[in-house]
PDB file of C-alpha atoms and ligand atoms in Angstrom:
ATOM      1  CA  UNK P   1       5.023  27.408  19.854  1.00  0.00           C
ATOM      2  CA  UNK P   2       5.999  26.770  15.975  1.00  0.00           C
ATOM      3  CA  UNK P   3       7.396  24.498  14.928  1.00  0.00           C
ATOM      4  CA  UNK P   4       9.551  24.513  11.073  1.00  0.00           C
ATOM      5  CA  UNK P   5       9.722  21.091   9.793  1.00  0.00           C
ATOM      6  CA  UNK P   6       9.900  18.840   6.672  1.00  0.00           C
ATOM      7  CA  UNK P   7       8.148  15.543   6.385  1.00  0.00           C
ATOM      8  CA  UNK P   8      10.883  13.388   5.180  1.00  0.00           C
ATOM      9  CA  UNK P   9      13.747  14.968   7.632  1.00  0.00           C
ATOM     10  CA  UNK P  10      14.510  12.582  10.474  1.00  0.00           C
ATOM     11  CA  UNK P  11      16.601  15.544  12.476  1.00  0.00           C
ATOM     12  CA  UNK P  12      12.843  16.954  12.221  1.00  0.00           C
ATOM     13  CA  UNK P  13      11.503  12.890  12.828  1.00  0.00           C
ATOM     14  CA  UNK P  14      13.227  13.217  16.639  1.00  0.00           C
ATOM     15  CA  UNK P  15      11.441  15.769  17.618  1.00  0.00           C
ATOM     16  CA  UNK P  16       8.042  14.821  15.839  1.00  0.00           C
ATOM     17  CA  UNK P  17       8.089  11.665  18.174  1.00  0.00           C
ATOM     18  CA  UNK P  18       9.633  13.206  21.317  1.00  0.00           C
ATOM     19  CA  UNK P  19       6.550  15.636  21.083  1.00  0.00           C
ATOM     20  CA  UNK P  20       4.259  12.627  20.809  1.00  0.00           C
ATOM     21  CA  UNK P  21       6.139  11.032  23.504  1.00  0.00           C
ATOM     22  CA  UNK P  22       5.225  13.440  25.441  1.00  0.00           C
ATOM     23  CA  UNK P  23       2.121  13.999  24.605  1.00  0.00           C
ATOM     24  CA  UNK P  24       2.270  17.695  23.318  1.00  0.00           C
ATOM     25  CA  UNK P  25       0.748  19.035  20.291  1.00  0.00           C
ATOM     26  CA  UNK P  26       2.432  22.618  18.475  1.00  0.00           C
ATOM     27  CA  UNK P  27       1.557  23.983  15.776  1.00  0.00           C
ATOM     28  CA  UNK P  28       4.134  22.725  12.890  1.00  0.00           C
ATOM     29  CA  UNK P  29       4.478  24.152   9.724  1.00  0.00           C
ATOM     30  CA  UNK P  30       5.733  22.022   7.227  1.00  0.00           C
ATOM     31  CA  UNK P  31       8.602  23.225   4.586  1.00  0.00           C
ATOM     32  CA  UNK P  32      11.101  22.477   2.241  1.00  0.00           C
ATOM     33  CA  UNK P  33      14.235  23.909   3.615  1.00  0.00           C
ATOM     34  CA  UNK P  34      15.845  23.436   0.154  1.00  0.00           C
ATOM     35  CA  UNK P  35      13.780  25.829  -1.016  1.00  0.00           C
ATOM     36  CA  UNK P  36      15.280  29.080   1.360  1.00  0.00           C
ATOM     37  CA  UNK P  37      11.396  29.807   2.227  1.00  0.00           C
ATOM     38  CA  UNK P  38      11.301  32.971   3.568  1.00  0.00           C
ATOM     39  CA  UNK P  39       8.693  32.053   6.607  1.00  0.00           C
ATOM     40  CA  UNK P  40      11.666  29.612   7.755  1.00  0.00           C
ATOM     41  CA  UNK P  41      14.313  31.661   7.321  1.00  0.00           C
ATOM     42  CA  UNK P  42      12.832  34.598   9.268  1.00  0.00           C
ATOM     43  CA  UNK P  43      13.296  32.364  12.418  1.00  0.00           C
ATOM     44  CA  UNK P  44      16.400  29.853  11.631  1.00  0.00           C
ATOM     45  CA  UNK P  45      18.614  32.102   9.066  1.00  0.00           C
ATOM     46  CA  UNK P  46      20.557  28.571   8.079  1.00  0.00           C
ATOM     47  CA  UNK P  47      17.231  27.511   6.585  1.00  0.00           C
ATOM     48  CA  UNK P  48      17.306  24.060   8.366  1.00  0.00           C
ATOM     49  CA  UNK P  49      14.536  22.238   9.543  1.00  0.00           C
ATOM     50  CA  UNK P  50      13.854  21.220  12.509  1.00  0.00           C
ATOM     51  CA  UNK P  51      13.096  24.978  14.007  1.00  0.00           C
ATOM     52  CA  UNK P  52      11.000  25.516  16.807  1.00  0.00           C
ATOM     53  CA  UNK P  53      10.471  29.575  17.502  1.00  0.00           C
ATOM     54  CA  UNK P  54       8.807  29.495  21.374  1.00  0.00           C
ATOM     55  CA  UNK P  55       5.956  31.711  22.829  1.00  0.00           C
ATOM     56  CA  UNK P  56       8.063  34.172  23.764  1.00  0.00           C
ATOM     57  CA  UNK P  57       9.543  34.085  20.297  1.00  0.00           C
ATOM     58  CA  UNK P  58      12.766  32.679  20.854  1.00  0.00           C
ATOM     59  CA  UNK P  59      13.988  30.606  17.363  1.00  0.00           C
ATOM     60  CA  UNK P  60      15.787  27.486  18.204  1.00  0.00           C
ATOM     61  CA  UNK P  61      17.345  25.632  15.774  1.00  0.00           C
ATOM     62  CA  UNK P  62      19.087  22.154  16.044  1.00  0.00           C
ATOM     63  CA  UNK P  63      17.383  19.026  16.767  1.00  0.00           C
ATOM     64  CA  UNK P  64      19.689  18.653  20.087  1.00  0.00           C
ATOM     65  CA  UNK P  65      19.511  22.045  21.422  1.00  0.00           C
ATOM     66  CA  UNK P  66      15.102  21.409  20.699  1.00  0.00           C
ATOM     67  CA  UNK P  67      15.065  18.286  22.489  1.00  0.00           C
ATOM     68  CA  UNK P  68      17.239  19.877  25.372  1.00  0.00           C
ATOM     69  CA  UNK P  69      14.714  23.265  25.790  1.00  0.00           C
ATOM     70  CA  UNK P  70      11.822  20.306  25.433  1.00  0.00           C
ATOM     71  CA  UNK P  71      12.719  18.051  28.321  1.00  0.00           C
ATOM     72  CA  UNK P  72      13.388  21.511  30.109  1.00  0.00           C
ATOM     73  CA  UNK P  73      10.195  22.889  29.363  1.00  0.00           C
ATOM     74  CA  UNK P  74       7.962  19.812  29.640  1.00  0.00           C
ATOM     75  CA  UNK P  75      10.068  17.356  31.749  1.00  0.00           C
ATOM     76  CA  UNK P  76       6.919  15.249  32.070  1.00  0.00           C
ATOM     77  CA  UNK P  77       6.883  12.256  30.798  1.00  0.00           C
ATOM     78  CA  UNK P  78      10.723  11.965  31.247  1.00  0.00           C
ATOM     79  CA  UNK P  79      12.983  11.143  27.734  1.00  0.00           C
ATOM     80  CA  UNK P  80      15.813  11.307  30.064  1.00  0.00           C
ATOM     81  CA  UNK P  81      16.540   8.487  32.708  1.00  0.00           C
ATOM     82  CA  UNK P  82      16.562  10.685  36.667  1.00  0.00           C
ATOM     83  CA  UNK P  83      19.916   8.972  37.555  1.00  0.00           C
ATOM     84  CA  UNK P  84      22.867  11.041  36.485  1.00  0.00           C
ATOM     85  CA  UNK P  85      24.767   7.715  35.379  1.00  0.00           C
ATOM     86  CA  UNK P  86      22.202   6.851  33.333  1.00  0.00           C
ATOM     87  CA  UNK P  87      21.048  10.117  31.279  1.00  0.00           C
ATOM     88  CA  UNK P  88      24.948  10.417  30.505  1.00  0.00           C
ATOM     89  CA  UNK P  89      24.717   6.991  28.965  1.00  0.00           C
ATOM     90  CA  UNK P  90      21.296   7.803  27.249  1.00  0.00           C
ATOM     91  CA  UNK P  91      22.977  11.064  25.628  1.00  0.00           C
ATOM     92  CA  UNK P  92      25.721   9.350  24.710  1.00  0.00           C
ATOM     93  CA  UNK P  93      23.832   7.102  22.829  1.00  0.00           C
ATOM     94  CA  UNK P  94      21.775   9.905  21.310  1.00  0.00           C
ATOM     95  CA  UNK P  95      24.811  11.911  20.134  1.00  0.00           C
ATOM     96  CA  UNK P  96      25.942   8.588  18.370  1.00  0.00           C
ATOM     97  CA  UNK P  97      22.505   8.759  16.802  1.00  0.00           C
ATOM     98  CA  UNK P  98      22.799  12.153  15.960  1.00  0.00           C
ATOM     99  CA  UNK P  99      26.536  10.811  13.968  1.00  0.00           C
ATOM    100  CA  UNK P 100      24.968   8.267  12.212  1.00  0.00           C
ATOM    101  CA  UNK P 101      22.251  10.939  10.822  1.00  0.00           C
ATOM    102  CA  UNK P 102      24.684  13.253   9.949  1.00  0.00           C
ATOM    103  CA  UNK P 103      26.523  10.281   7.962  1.00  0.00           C
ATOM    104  CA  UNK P 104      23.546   9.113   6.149  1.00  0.00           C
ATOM    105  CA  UNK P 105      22.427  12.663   5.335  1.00  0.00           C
ATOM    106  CA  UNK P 106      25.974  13.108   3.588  1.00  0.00           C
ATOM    107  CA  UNK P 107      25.961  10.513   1.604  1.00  0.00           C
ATOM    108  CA  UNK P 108      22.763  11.481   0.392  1.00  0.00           C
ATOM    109  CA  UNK P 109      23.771  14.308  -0.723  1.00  0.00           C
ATOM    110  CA  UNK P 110      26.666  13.361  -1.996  1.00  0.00           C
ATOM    111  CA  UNK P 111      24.593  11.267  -4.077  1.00  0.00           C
ATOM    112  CA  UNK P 112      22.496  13.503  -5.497  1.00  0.00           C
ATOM    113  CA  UNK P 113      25.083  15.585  -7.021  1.00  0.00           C
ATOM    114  CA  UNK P 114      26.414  14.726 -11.106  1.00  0.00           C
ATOM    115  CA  UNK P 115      28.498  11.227 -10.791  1.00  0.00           C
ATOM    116  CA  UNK P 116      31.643  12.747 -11.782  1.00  0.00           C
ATOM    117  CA  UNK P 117      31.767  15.401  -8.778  1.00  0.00           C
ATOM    118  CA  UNK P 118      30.764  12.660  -6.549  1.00  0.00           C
ATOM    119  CA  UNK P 119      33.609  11.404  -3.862  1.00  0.00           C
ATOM    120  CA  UNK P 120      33.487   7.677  -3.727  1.00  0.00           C
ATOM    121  CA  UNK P 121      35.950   8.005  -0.637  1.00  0.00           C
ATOM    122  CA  UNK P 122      33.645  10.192   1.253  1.00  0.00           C
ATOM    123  CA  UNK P 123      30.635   8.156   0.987  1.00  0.00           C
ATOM    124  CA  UNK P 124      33.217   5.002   1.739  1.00  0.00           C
ATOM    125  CA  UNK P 125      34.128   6.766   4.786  1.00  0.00           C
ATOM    126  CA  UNK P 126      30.690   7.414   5.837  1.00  0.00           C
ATOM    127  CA  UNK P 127      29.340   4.227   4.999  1.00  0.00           C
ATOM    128  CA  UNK P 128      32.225   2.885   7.514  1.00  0.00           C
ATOM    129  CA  UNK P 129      31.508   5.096  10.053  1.00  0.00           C
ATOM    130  CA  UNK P 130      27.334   4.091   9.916  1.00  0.00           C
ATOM    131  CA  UNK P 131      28.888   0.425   9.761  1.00  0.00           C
ATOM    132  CA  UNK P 132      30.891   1.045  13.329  1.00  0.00           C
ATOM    133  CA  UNK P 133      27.728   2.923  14.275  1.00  0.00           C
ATOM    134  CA  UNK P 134      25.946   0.523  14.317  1.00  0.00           C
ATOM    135  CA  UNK P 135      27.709  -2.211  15.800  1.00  0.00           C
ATOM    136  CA  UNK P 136      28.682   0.059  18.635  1.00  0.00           C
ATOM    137  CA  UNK P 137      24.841   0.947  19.016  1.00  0.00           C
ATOM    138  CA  UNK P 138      24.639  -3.108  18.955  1.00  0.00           C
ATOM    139  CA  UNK P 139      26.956  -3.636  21.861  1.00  0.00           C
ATOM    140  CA  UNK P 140      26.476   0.246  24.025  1.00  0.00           C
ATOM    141  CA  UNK P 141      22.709   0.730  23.474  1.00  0.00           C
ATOM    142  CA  UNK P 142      20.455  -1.663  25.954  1.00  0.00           C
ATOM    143  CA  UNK P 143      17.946  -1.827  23.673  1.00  0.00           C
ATOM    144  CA  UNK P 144      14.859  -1.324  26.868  1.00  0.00           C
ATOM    145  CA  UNK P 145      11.435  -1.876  25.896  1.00  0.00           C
ATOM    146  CA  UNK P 146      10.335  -0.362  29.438  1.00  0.00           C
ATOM    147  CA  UNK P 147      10.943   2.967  28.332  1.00  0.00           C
ATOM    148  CA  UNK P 148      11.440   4.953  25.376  1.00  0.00           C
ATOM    149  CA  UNK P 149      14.262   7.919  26.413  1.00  0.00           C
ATOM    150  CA  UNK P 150      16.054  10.027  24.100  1.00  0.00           C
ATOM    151  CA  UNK P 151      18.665   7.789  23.044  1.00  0.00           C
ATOM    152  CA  UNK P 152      15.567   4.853  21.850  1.00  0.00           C
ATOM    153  CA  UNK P 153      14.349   7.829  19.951  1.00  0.00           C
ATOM    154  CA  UNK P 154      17.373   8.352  17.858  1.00  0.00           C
ATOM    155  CA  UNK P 155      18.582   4.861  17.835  1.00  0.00           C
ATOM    156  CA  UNK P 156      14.817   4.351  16.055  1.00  0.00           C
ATOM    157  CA  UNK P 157      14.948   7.731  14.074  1.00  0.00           C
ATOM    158  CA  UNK P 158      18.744   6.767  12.679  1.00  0.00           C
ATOM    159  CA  UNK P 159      17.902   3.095  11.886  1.00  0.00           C
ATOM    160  CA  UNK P 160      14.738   3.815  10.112  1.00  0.00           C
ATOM    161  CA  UNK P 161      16.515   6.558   7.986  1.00  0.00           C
ATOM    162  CA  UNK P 162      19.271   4.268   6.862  1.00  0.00           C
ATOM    163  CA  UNK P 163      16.560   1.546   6.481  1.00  0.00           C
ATOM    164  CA  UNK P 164      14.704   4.694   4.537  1.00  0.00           C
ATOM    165  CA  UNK P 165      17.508   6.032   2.297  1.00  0.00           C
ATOM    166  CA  UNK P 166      20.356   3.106   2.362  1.00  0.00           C
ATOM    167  CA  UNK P 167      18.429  -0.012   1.718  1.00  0.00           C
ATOM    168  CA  UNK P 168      21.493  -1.802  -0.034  1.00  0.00           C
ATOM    169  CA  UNK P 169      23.047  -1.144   4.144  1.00  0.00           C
ATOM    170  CA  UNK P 170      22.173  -4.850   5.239  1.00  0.00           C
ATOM    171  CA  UNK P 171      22.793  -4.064   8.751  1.00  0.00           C
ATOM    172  CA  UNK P 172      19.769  -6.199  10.551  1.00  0.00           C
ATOM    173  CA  UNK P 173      21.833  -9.482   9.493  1.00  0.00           C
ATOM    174  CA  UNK P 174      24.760  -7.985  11.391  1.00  0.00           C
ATOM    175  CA  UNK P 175      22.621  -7.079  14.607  1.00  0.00           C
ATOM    176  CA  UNK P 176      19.676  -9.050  14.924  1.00  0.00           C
ATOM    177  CA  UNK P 177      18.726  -8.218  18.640  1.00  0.00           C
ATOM    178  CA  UNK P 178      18.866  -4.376  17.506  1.00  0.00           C
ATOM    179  CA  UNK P 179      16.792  -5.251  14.714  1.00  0.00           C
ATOM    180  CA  UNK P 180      14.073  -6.756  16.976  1.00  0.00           C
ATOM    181  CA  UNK P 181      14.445  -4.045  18.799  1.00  0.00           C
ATOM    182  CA  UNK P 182      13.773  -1.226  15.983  1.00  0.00           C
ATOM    183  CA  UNK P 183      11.176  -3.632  14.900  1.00  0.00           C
ATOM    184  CA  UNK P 184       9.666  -2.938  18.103  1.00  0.00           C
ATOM    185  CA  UNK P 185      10.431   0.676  18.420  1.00  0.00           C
ATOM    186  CA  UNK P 186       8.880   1.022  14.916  1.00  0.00           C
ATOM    187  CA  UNK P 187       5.291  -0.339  16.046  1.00  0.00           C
ATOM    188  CA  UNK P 188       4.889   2.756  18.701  1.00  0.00           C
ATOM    189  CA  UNK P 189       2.297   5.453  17.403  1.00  0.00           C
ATOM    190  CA  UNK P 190       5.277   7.837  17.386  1.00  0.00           C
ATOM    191  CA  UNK P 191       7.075   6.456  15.078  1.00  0.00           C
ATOM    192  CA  UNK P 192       4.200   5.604  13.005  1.00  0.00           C
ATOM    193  CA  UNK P 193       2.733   8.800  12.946  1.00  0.00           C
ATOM    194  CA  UNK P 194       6.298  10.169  12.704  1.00  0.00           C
ATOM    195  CA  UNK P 195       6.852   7.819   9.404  1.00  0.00           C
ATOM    196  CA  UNK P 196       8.337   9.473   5.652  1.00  0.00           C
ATOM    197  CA  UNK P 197       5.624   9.148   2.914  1.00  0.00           C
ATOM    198  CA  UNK P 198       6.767   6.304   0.849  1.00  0.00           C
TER     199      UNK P 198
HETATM  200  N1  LIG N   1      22.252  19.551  13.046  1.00  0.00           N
HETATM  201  C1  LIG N   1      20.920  19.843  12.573  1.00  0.00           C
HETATM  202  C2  LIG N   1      20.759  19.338  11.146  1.00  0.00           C
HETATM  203  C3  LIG N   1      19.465  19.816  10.501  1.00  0.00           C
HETATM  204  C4  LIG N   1      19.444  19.533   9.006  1.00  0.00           C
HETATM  205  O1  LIG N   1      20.495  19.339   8.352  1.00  0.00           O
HETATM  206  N2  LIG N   1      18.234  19.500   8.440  1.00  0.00           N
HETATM  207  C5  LIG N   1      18.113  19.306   7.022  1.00  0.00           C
HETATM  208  C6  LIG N   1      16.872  18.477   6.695  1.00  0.00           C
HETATM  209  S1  LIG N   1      17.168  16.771   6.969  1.00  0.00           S
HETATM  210  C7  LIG N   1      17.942  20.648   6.353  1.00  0.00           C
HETATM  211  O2  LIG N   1      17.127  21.440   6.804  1.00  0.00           O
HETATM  212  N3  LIG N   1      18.697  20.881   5.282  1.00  0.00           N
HETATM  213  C8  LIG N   1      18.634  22.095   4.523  1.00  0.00           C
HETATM  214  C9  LIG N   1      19.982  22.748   4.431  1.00  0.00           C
HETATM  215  O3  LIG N   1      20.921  22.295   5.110  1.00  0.00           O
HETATM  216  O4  LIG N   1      20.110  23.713   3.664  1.00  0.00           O
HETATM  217  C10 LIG N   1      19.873  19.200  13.504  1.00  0.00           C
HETATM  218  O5  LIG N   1      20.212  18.250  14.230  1.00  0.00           O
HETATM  219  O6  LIG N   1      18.732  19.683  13.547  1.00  0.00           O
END
């Protein structure tokens, strides 16, 4: 197993910790996917990190489709609750997770290019969206502390990141249980060993 993946990239982050989670160790190689590197783009031709390329030499690319193969592969310990019920609800939370990356990310981006090419409306719209994210993870998620499943791991990965790259996003006064929470999720040596260099 190898697997592609960039230190500060929390699509990368998810599957750093469900690894750990799991107790599993591949062999990573990190990259800068900015940079088109040519050992990354062999495998994933988008040149997006996370990529995991399998034994049999199989590239996957996509943080979901990873963590899908991984709980395939390796469904022990579980990220996904047995009941049918409740690993819909867990992936639904995860996909929302998955949003609220995606929304950060953009505005990110969209942040890094020259102010006047900017769109103040898109990042607007996005901040929005991360502010209904996160009220709806507030209300939907359950927040369990006697498991961590795949929808803890990207509640965690998507609050740290906005924590990470939107500071000025004061959403812990809005949620405060969540934020006990995340402080929570934060402590475990996943997400610790999982953490951006500052
Ligand atoms: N949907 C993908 C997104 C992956 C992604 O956008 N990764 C970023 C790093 S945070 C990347 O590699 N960007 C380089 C590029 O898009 O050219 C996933 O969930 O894995």
């Amino acid at each position: 197993m190898q697997l592609y993946l960039s230190p500060t990239s929390p699509f990368a982050r998810k599957l750093r910790v469900a690894l750990l989670e799991k107790g599993l160790d591949f062999a990573t190689v990190f990259v800068d996917p900015w940079q088109v590197p040519e050992a990354l783009t062999r495998a994933n031709p988008l040149s997006q990190v996370p990529t995991l390329v399998t034994d049999a030499g199989v590239a996957l690319v996509n943080s979901e489709t990873i963590l899908d193969w991984l709980e395939r592969t390796y469904p022990q310990p579980a990220l996904l609750p047995a009941d049918a019920d409740a690993a819909t609800r867990a992936l639904a939370i995860a996909g929302l997770a998955q949003g609220m990356l995606e929304a950060t990310v953009q505005i990110v981006l969209e942040r890094r290019r020259a102010p006047e090419l900017q769109s103040a409306a898109l990042i607007e719209r996005r901040k929005a969206a991360l502010q209904r994210g996160v009220a709806s993870l507030a209300q939907r998620f359950d927040r369990a502390r006697d498991r961590f499943h795949v929808d803890g791991i990207g509640a965690a990965v998507a609050l740290a990141y906005l924590d990470f790259r939107l500071p000025e996003h004061a959403w812990r006064n809005d949620a405060p249980q969540l934020a006990a929470w995340q402080d929570w999720a934060a402590a475990r040596p996943s997400l610790q060993a999982s953490a951006p260099p500052t």
